[in-house]
Amino acid sequence: MTGLPPRRRPGDRACLPVERLEPLTIDRTSLFVNVGERTNVTGSAKFRKLIEAGDYAAAVDIARQQVANGAQIIDVNMDEGMLDSQAAMTRFLNLIAGEPDIARVPVMIDSSKWSVIEAGLKCVQGKPIVNSISMKEGEEAFLKCARACLCYGAAVVVMAFDERGQADTVARKVAICERAYALLTGTLNFPPEDVIFDPNIFAVATASKSTTVTAWISSRPRRRSSSACPRFT
């Protein structure tokens, strides 16, 4: 047909899509998102003992139980001094990848060591979440890790740390999150919907401070980003 204006493209929906065999979309309409942490050696003594004993079959069953009980994402952490964390992360993620009832939900690769995170990124399918990166070692190291996450197609949890350590006031939390956001979206063109902030708020009782930081994060403007992946060396 002629004489008609072209169709207008609908506005982008601000959401975080993550996936393995099945997609999970997290947006402003989402309610509580259940992240199962029983596959975390620092949070589950039972899981840690199974991994230390090399009983990966029973460890995989724990992941299966989490998904069956409603976990929408499973958090995998192998940070234990007596473990080869990198090898354990690789082995466990490869095992659960072969289990369709577990592999249908996304994975959160959780470690304080970048080498362990990258080992997980190399073997997990779909779009995972990296937990976490921060600026505690400076901007250069932060951007290097973020660039790698972008190349692997992962969303990231950004902790409110900088070179001075953990943010201890609302002002510092906001300032660090603003700085990290500007670096990610401005320098790397990182999709803003793939950035999750953890402002390190532990006490539910401090409602006023928690509400202030949460409201600021929720109100951040969104913009469309290119999905092109920069070369990582």
mmCIF file of C-alpha atoms in Angstrom:
data_model
loop_
_atom_site.group_PDB
_atom_site.id
_atom_site.type_symbol
_atom_site.label_atom_id
_atom_site.label_comp_id
_atom_site.label_asym_id
_atom_site.label_seq_id
_atom_site.Cartn_x
_atom_site.Cartn_y
_atom_site.Cartn_z
ATOM 1 C CA MET A 1 0.000 0.000 0.000
ATOM 2 C CA THR A 2 1.119 3.550 -0.677
ATOM 3 C CA GLY A 3 0.379 6.870 0.934
ATOM 4 C CA LEU A 4 0.632 5.522 4.469
ATOM 5 C CA PRO A 5 3.276 6.550 7.021
ATOM 6 C CA PRO A 6 5.720 3.869 8.154
ATOM 7 C CA ARG A 7 4.857 1.973 11.301
ATOM 8 C CA ARG A 8 6.304 3.532 14.420
ATOM 9 C CA ARG A 9 8.576 1.285 16.406
ATOM 10 C CA PRO A 10 7.193 0.785 19.934
ATOM 11 C CA GLY A 11 9.300 2.096 22.788
ATOM 12 C CA ASP A 12 11.817 -0.281 24.348
ATOM 13 C CA ARG A 13 10.631 -2.072 27.445
ATOM 14 C CA ALA A 14 12.983 -1.665 30.386
ATOM 15 C CA CYS A 15 13.653 -5.245 31.403
ATOM 16 C CA LEU A 16 16.410 -7.699 32.232
ATOM 17 C CA PRO A 17 16.172 -10.851 30.101
ATOM 18 C CA VAL A 18 18.211 -13.823 31.323
ATOM 19 C CA GLU A 19 17.935 -17.402 30.196
ATOM 20 C CA ARG A 20 19.230 -20.915 29.847
ATOM 21 C CA LEU A 21 16.798 -23.359 28.238
ATOM 22 C CA GLU A 22 13.876 -21.100 29.176
ATOM 23 C CA PRO A 23 13.790 -17.275 29.288
ATOM 24 C CA LEU A 24 13.229 -15.237 32.430
ATOM 25 C CA THR A 25 12.301 -11.587 32.004
ATOM 26 C CA ILE A 26 12.625 -9.303 35.027
ATOM 27 C CA ASP A 27 11.009 -5.879 34.761
ATOM 28 C CA ARG A 28 9.130 -3.309 36.861
ATOM 29 C CA THR A 29 6.067 -5.548 36.968
ATOM 30 C CA SER A 30 7.998 -8.505 38.373
ATOM 31 C CA LEU A 31 7.408 -9.463 41.961
ATOM 32 C CA PHE A 32 9.978 -11.137 44.215
ATOM 33 C CA VAL A 33 12.572 -13.075 42.182
ATOM 34 C CA ASN A 34 13.631 -16.238 43.992
ATOM 35 C CA VAL A 35 17.387 -16.851 43.713
ATOM 36 C CA GLY A 36 18.247 -20.271 45.149
ATOM 37 C CA GLU A 37 21.500 -20.175 47.112
ATOM 38 C CA ARG A 38 21.770 -23.749 48.373
ATOM 39 C CA THR A 39 24.333 -24.395 45.623
ATOM 40 C CA ASN A 40 26.637 -21.946 47.364
ATOM 41 C CA VAL A 41 29.467 -23.435 49.462
ATOM 42 C CA THR A 42 29.642 -20.318 51.641
ATOM 43 C CA GLY A 43 25.934 -20.457 52.463
ATOM 44 C CA SER A 44 25.209 -24.182 52.655
ATOM 45 C CA ALA A 45 27.323 -26.495 54.808
ATOM 46 C CA LYS A 46 25.634 -29.530 53.265
ATOM 47 C CA PHE A 47 26.494 -28.459 49.727
ATOM 48 C CA ARG A 48 30.061 -27.573 50.723
ATOM 49 C CA LYS A 49 30.641 -31.006 52.278
ATOM 50 C CA LEU A 50 29.323 -32.745 49.155
ATOM 51 C CA ILE A 51 31.621 -30.752 46.878
ATOM 52 C CA GLU A 52 34.612 -31.299 49.168
ATOM 53 C CA ALA A 53 33.859 -35.052 49.161
ATOM 54 C CA GLY A 54 33.555 -35.084 45.376
ATOM 55 C CA ASP A 55 29.920 -36.243 45.548
ATOM 56 C CA TYR A 56 28.746 -34.162 42.614
ATOM 57 C CA ALA A 57 25.737 -36.394 41.926
ATOM 58 C CA ALA A 58 24.241 -35.461 45.300
ATOM 59 C CA ALA A 59 25.242 -31.817 44.763
ATOM 60 C CA VAL A 60 23.360 -31.800 41.463
ATOM 61 C CA ASP A 61 20.302 -33.154 43.305
ATOM 62 C CA ILE A 62 20.392 -30.071 45.544
ATOM 63 C CA ALA A 63 20.193 -27.867 42.454
ATOM 64 C CA ARG A 64 17.309 -29.970 41.175
ATOM 65 C CA GLN A 65 15.450 -29.594 44.473
ATOM 66 C CA GLN A 66 15.908 -25.827 44.392
ATOM 67 C CA VAL A 67 14.344 -25.543 40.945
ATOM 68 C CA ALA A 68 11.528 -27.923 41.902
ATOM 69 C CA ASN A 69 10.828 -25.765 44.964
ATOM 70 C CA GLY A 70 10.483 -22.597 42.904
ATOM 71 C CA ALA A 71 13.948 -21.100 42.426
ATOM 72 C CA GLN A 72 13.867 -18.903 39.310
ATOM 73 C CA ILE A 73 17.664 -18.485 39.272
ATOM 74 C CA ILE A 74 20.300 -20.650 40.944
ATOM 75 C CA ASP A 75 23.358 -19.062 42.514
ATOM 76 C CA VAL A 76 26.517 -21.187 42.200
ATOM 77 C CA ASN A 77 29.492 -20.325 44.406
ATOM 78 C CA MET A 78 32.596 -22.460 44.949
ATOM 79 C CA ASP A 79 34.721 -20.030 47.008
ATOM 80 C CA GLU A 80 36.172 -22.326 49.651
ATOM 81 C CA GLY A 81 39.818 -22.394 50.710
ATOM 82 C CA MET A 82 40.073 -26.177 50.520
ATOM 83 C CA LEU A 83 38.659 -26.352 46.984
ATOM 84 C CA ASP A 84 40.059 -25.801 43.527
ATOM 85 C CA SER A 85 37.244 -23.310 42.982
ATOM 86 C CA GLN A 86 37.817 -22.895 39.268
ATOM 87 C CA ALA A 87 37.726 -26.640 38.580
ATOM 88 C CA ALA A 88 34.731 -27.143 40.877
ATOM 89 C CA MET A 89 32.761 -24.364 39.178
ATOM 90 C CA THR A 90 33.490 -25.791 35.727
ATOM 91 C CA ARG A 91 32.616 -29.347 36.686
ATOM 92 C CA PHE A 92 29.381 -28.463 38.455
ATOM 93 C CA LEU A 93 28.094 -26.149 35.726
ATOM 94 C CA ASN A 94 28.884 -28.747 33.063
ATOM 95 C CA LEU A 95 26.994 -31.381 35.036
ATOM 96 C CA ILE A 96 23.842 -29.331 35.544
ATOM 97 C CA ALA A 97 23.914 -28.295 31.874
ATOM 98 C CA GLY A 98 23.049 -31.910 31.058
ATOM 99 C CA GLU A 99 19.997 -31.902 33.335
ATOM 100 C CA PRO A 100 17.033 -30.297 31.504
ATOM 101 C CA ASP A 101 14.990 -29.859 34.684
ATOM 102 C CA ILE A 102 17.830 -27.758 36.150
ATOM 103 C CA ALA A 103 19.167 -26.196 32.955
ATOM 104 C CA ARG A 104 15.848 -24.511 32.244
ATOM 105 C CA VAL A 105 16.577 -21.758 34.800
ATOM 106 C CA PRO A 106 19.350 -19.142 34.541
ATOM 107 C CA VAL A 107 22.567 -19.339 36.554
ATOM 108 C CA MET A 108 24.130 -16.660 38.735
ATOM 109 C CA ILE A 109 27.895 -17.248 38.675
ATOM 110 C CA ASP A 110 28.986 -16.115 42.127
ATOM 111 C CA SER A 111 32.610 -15.636 43.135
ATOM 112 C CA SER A 112 35.015 -13.066 44.528
ATOM 113 C CA LYS A 113 37.670 -14.356 42.089
ATOM 114 C CA TRP A 114 37.537 -13.258 38.467
ATOM 115 C CA SER A 115 39.275 -16.455 37.276
ATOM 116 C CA VAL A 116 36.436 -18.524 38.771
ATOM 117 C CA ILE A 117 33.772 -16.285 37.230
ATOM 118 C CA GLU A 118 35.376 -16.524 33.805
ATOM 119 C CA ALA A 119 35.675 -20.310 34.109
ATOM 120 C CA GLY A 120 31.918 -20.376 34.696
ATOM 121 C CA LEU A 121 31.203 -18.021 31.813
ATOM 122 C CA LYS A 122 33.080 -20.312 29.453
ATOM 123 C CA CYS A 123 30.827 -23.296 30.111
ATOM 124 C CA VAL A 124 27.360 -21.973 30.984
ATOM 125 C CA GLN A 125 24.768 -21.776 28.232
ATOM 126 C CA GLY A 126 22.278 -18.987 27.663
ATOM 127 C CA LYS A 127 22.558 -15.632 29.398
ATOM 128 C CA PRO A 128 23.848 -15.801 32.986
ATOM 129 C CA ILE A 129 24.298 -13.196 35.703
ATOM 130 C CA VAL A 130 27.781 -12.475 37.072
ATOM 131 C CA ASN A 131 27.880 -11.836 40.812
ATOM 132 C CA SER A 132 29.796 -9.642 41.081
ATOM 133 C CA ILE A 133 32.111 -6.919 39.804
ATOM 134 C CA SER A 134 33.131 -3.679 41.522
ATOM 135 C CA MET A 135 35.568 -0.787 41.388
ATOM 136 C CA LYS A 136 37.507 -1.816 44.497
ATOM 137 C CA GLU A 137 40.606 -2.425 42.333
ATOM 138 C CA GLY A 138 40.075 0.718 40.273
ATOM 139 C CA GLU A 139 38.367 1.655 37.045
ATOM 140 C CA GLU A 140 40.725 -0.183 34.705
ATOM 141 C CA ALA A 141 40.180 -3.573 36.361
ATOM 142 C CA PHE A 142 36.440 -2.881 36.628
ATOM 143 C CA LEU A 143 36.126 -2.107 32.931
ATOM 144 C CA LYS A 144 38.231 -5.111 31.948
ATOM 145 C CA CYS A 145 35.910 -7.480 33.824
ATOM 146 C CA ALA A 146 32.793 -5.690 32.569
ATOM 147 C CA ARG A 147 34.040 -5.839 28.978
ATOM 148 C CA ALA A 148 34.545 -9.584 29.303
ATOM 149 C CA CYS A 149 31.033 -10.011 30.740
ATOM 150 C CA LEU A 150 29.683 -8.052 27.788
ATOM 151 C CA CYS A 151 31.523 -10.298 25.347
ATOM 152 C CA TYR A 152 30.198 -13.427 27.072
ATOM 153 C CA GLY A 153 26.690 -11.970 26.976
ATOM 154 C CA ALA A 154 26.199 -11.844 30.753
ATOM 155 C CA ALA A 155 24.321 -9.433 32.969
ATOM 156 C CA VAL A 156 26.280 -8.127 35.957
ATOM 157 C CA VAL A 157 25.735 -7.404 39.632
ATOM 158 C CA VAL A 158 27.721 -4.271 40.562
ATOM 159 C CA MET A 159 28.693 -3.986 44.211
ATOM 160 C CA ALA A 160 28.900 -0.571 45.881
ATOM 161 C CA PHE A 161 32.666 -0.745 46.423
ATOM 162 C CA ASP A 162 35.351 1.571 45.132
ATOM 163 C CA GLU A 163 39.046 2.132 45.780
ATOM 164 C CA ARG A 164 38.217 3.359 49.312
ATOM 165 C CA GLY A 165 36.302 0.203 50.169
ATOM 166 C CA GLN A 166 32.642 -0.544 50.835
ATOM 167 C CA ALA A 167 30.223 2.370 50.712
ATOM 168 C CA ASP A 168 28.992 3.130 54.230
ATOM 169 C CA THR A 169 26.591 6.027 53.653
ATOM 170 C CA VAL A 170 23.698 6.679 51.300
ATOM 171 C CA ALA A 171 25.689 9.428 49.584
ATOM 172 C CA ARG A 172 28.655 7.103 48.963
ATOM 173 C CA LYS A 173 26.402 4.296 47.719
ATOM 174 C CA VAL A 174 24.677 6.607 45.267
ATOM 175 C CA ALA A 175 27.949 8.165 44.106
ATOM 176 C CA ILE A 176 29.584 4.782 43.452
ATOM 177 C CA CYS A 177 26.557 3.410 41.627
ATOM 178 C CA GLU A 178 26.341 6.567 39.482
ATOM 179 C CA ARG A 179 30.028 6.335 38.647
ATOM 180 C CA ALA A 180 29.816 2.634 37.766
ATOM 181 C CA TYR A 181 26.695 3.218 35.648
ATOM 182 C CA ALA A 182 28.390 6.037 33.727
ATOM 183 C CA LEU A 183 31.458 3.906 33.050
ATOM 184 C CA LEU A 184 29.462 0.888 31.920
ATOM 185 C CA THR A 185 26.977 2.642 29.663
ATOM 186 C CA GLY A 186 29.230 5.481 28.518
ATOM 187 C CA THR A 187 32.596 3.777 28.035
ATOM 188 C CA LEU A 188 31.487 0.240 27.122
ATOM 189 C CA ASN A 189 27.961 0.874 25.815
ATOM 190 C CA PHE A 190 26.854 -1.830 28.260
ATOM 191 C CA PRO A 191 23.065 -2.397 28.059
ATOM 192 C CA PRO A 192 21.660 -0.575 31.102
ATOM 193 C CA GLU A 193 18.988 -3.237 31.565
ATOM 194 C CA ASP A 194 21.786 -5.766 32.184
ATOM 195 C CA VAL A 195 23.181 -3.845 35.170
ATOM 196 C CA ILE A 196 22.019 -4.832 38.668
ATOM 197 C CA PHE A 197 23.176 -2.731 41.615
ATOM 198 C CA ASP A 198 23.878 -4.218 45.022
ATOM 199 C CA PRO A 199 24.187 -1.216 47.370
ATOM 200 C CA ASN A 200 25.167 -3.462 50.304
ATOM 201 C CA ILE A 201 22.141 -2.847 52.481
ATOM 202 C CA PHE A 202 21.990 -5.614 55.054
ATOM 203 C CA ALA A 203 19.603 -4.439 57.758
ATOM 204 C CA VAL A 204 15.923 -4.381 56.830
ATOM 205 C CA ALA A 205 15.276 -2.169 59.886
ATOM 206 C CA THR A 206 17.100 0.781 58.296
ATOM 207 C CA ALA A 207 14.081 1.400 56.102
ATOM 208 C CA SER A 208 14.707 5.072 55.358
ATOM 209 C CA LYS A 209 18.195 4.494 53.972
ATOM 210 C CA SER A 210 17.165 1.370 52.087
ATOM 211 C CA THR A 211 14.209 3.146 50.517
ATOM 212 C CA THR A 212 16.344 6.100 49.464
ATOM 213 C CA VAL A 213 18.901 3.999 47.594
ATOM 214 C CA THR A 214 16.325 1.606 46.135
ATOM 215 C CA ALA A 215 14.184 4.466 44.854
ATOM 216 C CA TRP A 216 17.211 6.091 43.206
ATOM 217 C CA ILE A 217 18.162 2.862 41.441
ATOM 218 C CA SER A 218 14.572 2.281 40.275
ATOM 219 C CA SER A 219 14.327 5.773 38.812
ATOM 220 C CA ARG A 220 17.471 5.622 36.683
ATOM 221 C CA PRO A 221 16.763 6.532 33.035
ATOM 222 C CA ARG A 222 17.009 3.741 30.491
ATOM 223 C CA ARG A 223 18.369 4.050 26.991
ATOM 224 C CA ARG A 224 18.800 1.729 24.084
ATOM 225 C CA SER A 225 22.312 0.337 23.652
ATOM 226 C CA SER A 226 24.052 -1.378 20.782
ATOM 227 C CA SER A 227 24.558 -5.100 21.287
ATOM 228 C CA ALA A 228 27.867 -5.016 19.473
ATOM 229 C CA CYS A 229 30.623 -6.624 21.482
ATOM 230 C CA PRO A 230 33.971 -4.785 21.636
ATOM 231 C CA ARG A 231 37.125 -6.790 21.191
ATOM 232 C CA PHE A 232 38.484 -8.063 24.509
ATOM 233 C CA THR A 233 42.208 -8.655 24.899
#
